[in-house]
PDB file of C-alpha atoms in Angstrom:
ATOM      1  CA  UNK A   1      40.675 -49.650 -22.903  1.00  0.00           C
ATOM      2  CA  UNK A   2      38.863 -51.040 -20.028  1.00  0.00           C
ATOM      3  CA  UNK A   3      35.506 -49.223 -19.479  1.00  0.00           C
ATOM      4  CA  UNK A   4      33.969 -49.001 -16.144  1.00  0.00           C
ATOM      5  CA  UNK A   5      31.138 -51.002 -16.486  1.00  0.00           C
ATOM      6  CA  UNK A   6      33.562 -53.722 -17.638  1.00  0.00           C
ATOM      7  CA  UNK A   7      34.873 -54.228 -14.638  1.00  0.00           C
ATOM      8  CA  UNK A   8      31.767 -54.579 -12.530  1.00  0.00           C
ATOM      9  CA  UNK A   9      33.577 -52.781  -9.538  1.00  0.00           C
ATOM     10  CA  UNK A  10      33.224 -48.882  -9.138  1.00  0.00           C
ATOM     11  CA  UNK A  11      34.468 -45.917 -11.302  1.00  0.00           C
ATOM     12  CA  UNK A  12      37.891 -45.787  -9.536  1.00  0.00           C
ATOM     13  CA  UNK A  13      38.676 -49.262 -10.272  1.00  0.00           C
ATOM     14  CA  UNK A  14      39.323 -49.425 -14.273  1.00  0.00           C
ATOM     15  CA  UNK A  15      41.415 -48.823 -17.204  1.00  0.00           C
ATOM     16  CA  UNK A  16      39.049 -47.044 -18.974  1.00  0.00           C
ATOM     17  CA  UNK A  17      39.445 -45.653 -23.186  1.00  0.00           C
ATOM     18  CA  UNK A  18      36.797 -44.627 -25.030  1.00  0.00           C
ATOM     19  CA  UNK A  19      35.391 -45.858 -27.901  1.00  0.00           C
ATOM     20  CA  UNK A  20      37.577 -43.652 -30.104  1.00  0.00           C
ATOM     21  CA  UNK A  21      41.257 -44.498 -28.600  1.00  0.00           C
ATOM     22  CA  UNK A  22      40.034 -47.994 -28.510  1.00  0.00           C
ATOM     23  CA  UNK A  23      39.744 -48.131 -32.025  1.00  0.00           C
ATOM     24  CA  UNK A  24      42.653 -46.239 -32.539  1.00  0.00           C
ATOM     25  CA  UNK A  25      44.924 -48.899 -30.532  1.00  0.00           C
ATOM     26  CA  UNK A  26      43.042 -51.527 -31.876  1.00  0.00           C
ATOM     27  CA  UNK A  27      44.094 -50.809 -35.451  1.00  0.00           C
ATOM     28  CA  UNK A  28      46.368 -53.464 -36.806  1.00  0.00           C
ATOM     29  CA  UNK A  29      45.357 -56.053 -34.799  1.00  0.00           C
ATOM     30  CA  UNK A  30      45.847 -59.601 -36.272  1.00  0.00           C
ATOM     31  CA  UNK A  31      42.567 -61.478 -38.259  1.00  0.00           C
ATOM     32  CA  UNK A  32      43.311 -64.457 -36.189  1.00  0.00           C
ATOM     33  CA  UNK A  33      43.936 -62.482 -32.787  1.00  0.00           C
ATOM     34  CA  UNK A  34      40.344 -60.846 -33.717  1.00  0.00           C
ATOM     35  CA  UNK A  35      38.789 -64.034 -34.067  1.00  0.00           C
ATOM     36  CA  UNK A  36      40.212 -65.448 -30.819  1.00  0.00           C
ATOM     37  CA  UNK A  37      39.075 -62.850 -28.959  1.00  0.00           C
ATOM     38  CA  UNK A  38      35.779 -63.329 -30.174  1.00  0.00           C
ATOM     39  CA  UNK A  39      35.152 -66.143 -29.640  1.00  0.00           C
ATOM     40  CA  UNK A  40      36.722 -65.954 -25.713  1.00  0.00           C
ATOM     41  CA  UNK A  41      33.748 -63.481 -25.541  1.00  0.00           C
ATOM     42  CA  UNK A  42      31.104 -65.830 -26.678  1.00  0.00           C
ATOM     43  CA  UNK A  43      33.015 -68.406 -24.286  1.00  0.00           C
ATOM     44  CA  UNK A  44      33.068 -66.094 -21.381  1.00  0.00           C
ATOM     45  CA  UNK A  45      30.782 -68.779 -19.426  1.00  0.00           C
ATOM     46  CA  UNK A  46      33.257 -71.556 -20.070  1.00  0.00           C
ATOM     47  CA  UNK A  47      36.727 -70.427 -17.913  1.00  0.00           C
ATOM     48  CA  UNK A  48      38.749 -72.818 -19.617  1.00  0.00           C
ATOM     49  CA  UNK A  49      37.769 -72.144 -23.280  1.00  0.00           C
ATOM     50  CA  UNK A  50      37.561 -68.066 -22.862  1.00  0.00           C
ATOM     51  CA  UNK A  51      40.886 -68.561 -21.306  1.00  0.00           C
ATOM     52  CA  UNK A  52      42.522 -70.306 -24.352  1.00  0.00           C
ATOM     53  CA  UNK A  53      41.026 -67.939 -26.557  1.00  0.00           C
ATOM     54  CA  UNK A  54      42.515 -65.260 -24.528  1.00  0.00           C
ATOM     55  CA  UNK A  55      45.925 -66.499 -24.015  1.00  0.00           C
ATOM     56  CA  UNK A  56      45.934 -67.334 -28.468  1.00  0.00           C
ATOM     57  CA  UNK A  57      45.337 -64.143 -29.570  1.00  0.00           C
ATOM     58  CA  UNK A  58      47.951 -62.799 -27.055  1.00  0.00           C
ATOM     59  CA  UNK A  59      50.177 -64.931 -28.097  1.00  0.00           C
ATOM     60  CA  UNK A  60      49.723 -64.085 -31.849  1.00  0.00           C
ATOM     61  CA  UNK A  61      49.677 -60.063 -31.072  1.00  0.00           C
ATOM     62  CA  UNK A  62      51.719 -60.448 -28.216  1.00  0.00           C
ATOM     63  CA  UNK A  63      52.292 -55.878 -27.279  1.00  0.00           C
ATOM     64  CA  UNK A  64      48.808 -55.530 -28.999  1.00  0.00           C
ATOM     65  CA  UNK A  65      46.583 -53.868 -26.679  1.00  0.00           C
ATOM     66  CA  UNK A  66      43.422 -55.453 -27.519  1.00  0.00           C
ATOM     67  CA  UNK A  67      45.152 -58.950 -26.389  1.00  0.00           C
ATOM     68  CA  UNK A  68      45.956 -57.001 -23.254  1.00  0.00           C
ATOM     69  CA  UNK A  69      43.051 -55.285 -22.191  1.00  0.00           C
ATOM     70  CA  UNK A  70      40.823 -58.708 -23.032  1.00  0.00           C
ATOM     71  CA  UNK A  71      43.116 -60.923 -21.047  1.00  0.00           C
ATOM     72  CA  UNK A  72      43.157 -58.028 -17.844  1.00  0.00           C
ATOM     73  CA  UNK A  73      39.222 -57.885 -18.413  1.00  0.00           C
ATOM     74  CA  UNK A  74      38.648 -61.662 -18.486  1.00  0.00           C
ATOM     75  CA  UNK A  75      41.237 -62.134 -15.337  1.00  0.00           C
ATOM     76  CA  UNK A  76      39.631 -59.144 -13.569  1.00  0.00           C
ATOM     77  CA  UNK A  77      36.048 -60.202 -14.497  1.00  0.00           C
ATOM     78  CA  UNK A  78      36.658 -63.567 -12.980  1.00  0.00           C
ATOM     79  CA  UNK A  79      38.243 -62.646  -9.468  1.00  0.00           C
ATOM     80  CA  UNK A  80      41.493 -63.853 -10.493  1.00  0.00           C
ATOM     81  CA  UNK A  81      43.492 -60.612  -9.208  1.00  0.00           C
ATOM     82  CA  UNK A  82      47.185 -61.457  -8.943  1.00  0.00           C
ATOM     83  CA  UNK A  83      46.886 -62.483 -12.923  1.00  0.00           C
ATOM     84  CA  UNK A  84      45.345 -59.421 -13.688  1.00  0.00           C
ATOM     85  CA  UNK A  85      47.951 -57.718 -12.055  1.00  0.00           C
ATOM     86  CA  UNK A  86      50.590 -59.277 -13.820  1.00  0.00           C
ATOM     87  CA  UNK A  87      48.530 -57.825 -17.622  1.00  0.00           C
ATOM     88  CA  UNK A  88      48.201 -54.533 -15.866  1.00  0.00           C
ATOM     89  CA  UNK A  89      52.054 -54.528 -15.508  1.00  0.00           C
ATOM     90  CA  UNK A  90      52.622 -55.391 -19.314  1.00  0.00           C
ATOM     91  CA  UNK A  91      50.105 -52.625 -20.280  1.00  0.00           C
ATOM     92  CA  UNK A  92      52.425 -50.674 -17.884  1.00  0.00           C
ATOM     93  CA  UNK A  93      55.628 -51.694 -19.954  1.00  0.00           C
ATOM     94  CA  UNK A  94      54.252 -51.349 -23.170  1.00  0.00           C
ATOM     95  CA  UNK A  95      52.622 -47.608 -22.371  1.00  0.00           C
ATOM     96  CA  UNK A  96      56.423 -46.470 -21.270  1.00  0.00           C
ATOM     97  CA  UNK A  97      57.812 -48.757 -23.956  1.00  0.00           C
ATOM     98  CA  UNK A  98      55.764 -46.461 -26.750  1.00  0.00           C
ATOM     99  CA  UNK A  99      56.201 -43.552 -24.726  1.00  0.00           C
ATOM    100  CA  UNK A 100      59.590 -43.830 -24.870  1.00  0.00           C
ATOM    101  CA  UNK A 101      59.773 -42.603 -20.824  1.00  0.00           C
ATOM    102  CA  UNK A 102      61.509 -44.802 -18.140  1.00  0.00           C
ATOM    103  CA  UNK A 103      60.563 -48.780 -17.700  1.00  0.00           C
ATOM    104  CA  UNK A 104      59.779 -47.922 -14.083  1.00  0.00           C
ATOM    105  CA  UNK A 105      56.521 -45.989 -13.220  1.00  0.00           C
ATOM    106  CA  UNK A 106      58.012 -44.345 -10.731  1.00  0.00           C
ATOM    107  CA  UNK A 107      60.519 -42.745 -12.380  1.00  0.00           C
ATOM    108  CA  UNK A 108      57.968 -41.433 -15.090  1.00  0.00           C
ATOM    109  CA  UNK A 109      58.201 -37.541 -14.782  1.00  0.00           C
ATOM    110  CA  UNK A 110      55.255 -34.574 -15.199  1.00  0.00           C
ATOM    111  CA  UNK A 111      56.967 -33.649 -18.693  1.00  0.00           C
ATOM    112  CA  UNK A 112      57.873 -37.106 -20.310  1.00  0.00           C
ATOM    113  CA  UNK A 113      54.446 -36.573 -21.837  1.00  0.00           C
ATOM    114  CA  UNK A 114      51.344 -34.633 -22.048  1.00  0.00           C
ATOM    115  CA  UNK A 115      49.962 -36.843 -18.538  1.00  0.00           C
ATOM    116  CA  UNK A 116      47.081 -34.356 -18.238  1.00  0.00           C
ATOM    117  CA  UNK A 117      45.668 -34.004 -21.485  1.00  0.00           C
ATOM    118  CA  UNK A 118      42.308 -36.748 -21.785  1.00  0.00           C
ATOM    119  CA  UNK A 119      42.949 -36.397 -25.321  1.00  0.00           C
ATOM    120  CA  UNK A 120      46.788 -37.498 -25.256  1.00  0.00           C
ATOM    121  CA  UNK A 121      46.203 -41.688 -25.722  1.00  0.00           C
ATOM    122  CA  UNK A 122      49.181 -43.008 -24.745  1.00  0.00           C
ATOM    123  CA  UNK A 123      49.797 -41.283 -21.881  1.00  0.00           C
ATOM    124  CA  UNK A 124      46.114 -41.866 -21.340  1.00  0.00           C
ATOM    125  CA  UNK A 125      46.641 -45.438 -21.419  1.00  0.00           C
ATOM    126  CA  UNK A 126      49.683 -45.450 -19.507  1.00  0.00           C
ATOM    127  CA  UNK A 127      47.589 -43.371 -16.562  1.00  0.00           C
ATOM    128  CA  UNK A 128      45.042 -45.665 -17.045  1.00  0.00           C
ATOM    129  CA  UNK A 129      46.848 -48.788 -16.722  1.00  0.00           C
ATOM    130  CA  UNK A 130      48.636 -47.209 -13.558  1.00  0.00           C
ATOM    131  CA  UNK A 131      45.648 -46.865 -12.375  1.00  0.00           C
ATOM    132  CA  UNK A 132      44.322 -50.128 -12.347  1.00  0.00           C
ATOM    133  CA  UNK A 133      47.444 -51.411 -11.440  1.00  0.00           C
ATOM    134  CA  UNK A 134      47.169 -49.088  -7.965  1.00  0.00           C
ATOM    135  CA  UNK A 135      43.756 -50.532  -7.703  1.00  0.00           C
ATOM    136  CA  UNK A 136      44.783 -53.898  -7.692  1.00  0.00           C
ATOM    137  CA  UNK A 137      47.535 -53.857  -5.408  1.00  0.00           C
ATOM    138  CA  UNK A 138      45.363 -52.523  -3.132  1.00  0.00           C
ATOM    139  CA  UNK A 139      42.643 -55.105  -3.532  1.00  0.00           C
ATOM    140  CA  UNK A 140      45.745 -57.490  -2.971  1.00  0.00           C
ATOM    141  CA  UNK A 141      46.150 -55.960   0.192  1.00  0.00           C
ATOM    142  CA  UNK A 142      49.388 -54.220  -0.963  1.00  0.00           C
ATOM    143  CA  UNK A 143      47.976 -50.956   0.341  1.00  0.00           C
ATOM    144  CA  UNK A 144      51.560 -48.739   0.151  1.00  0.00           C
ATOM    145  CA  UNK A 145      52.224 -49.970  -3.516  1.00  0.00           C
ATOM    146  CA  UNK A 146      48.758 -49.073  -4.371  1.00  0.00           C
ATOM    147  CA  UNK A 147      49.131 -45.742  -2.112  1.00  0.00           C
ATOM    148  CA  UNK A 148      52.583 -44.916  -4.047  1.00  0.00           C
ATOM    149  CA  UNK A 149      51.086 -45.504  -7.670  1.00  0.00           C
ATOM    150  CA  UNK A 150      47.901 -42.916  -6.713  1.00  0.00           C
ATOM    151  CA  UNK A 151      50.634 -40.300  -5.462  1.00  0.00           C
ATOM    152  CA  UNK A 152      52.247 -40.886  -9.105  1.00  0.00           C
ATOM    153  CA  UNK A 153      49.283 -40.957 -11.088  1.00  0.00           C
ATOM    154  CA  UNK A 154      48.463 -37.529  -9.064  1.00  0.00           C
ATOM    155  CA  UNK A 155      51.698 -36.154  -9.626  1.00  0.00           C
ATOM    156  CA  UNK A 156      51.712 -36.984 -13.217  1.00  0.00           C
ATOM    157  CA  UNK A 157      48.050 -35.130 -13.531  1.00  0.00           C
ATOM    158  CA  UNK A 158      46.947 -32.485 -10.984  1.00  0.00           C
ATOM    159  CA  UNK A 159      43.699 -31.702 -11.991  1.00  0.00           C
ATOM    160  CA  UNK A 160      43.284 -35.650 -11.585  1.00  0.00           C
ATOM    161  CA  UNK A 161      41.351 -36.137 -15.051  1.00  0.00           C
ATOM    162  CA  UNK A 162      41.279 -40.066 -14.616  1.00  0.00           C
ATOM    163  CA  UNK A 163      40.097 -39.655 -11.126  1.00  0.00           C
ATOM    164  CA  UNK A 164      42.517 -41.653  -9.988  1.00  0.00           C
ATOM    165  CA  UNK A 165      42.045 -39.608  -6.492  1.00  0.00           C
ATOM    166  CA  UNK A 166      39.192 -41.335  -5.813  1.00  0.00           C
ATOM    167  CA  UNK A 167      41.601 -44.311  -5.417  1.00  0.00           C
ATOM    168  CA  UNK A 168      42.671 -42.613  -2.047  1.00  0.00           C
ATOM    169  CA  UNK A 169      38.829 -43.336  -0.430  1.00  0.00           C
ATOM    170  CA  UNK A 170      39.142 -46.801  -2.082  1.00  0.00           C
ATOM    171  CA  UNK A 171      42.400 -46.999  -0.076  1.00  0.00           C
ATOM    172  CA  UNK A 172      40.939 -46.104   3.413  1.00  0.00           C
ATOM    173  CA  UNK A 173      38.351 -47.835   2.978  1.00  0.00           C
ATOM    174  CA  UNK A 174      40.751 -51.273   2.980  1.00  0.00           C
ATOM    175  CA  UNK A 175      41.088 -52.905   6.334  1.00  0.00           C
ATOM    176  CA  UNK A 176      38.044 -51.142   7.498  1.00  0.00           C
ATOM    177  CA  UNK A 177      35.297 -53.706   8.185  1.00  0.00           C
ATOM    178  CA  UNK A 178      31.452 -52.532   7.475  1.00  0.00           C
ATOM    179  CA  UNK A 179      29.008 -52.238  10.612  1.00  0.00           C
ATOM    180  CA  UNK A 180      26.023 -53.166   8.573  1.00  0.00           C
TER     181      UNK A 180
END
């Protein structure tokens, strides 16, 4: 879904899928959505354009992923956190949505799903949208939200496949100005 290098931040930032689940949750994706995303990739440069693009093919795929991931990407990309944010919480409602598991991320349990298995895509995405979603509310300077969604994702997934422990360095490091 959102690969590392997309992001331009480090490894414990991202909502990452590989090439495979990305084409798997990209199946049956609109012609017109395609196209609009597209071209908001050509249009990166150009805010407003990119933007429009963006906010079209959502609007004709509305739960598709792809619209998701290249709206959080664009929004993340460009700095503009709290909107990113907001996509990270509908890629949080449509992972429990096709999960069938509760609304809330908190109240997402060990054996609603196969949470540890790298293989397992929609759980995968849901961890991985949790992820970035703990990531951002830290960068937003909600550090116990942030803190809170690491101790699920780590619940969810012991042996911490997504690295989403990392996240718990990213969260010390907040608040703690450089001496360089």
């Amino acid at each position: 879904m959102f690969a590392i290098a997309d992001f331009g931040a480090p490894p414990t930032a991202g909502l990452e899928i590989d090439a495979i689940a990305a084409s798997i949750l990209g199946a049956g994706l609109p012609a017109g959505a395609e196209r609009h995303l597209r071209e908001a990739g050509e249009a990166y440069h150009q805010d407003d354009v990119a933007e429009t693009h963006l906010l079209a093919a959502l609007r004709m795929a509305p739960d598709h992923p792809a619209a998701l991931i290249g709206l959080y990407r664009f929004y993340f990309y460009k700095g503009r956190l709290l909107e990113a944010l907001d996509v990270a919480r509908m890629c949080l409602s449509k992972a429990t949505r096709e999960l069938g598991v509760s609304g809330e991320w908190r109240d997402v349990k060990t054996d609603d799903a196969d949470f540890g298995s790298y293989a397992a895509i929609l759980p995968r995405f849901f961890m991985f949208a949790l992820k970035g979603y703990a990531y951002l509310q830290m960068r937003i300077g909600a550090l116990d939200e942030g803190r809170a969604a690491v101790r699920k994702l780590l619940a969810l997934d012991p042996s911490d496949k997504i690295n989403a422990g990392l996240l718990t360095t990213v969260a010390a490091r907040f608040g703690v100005e450089d001496d360089d």
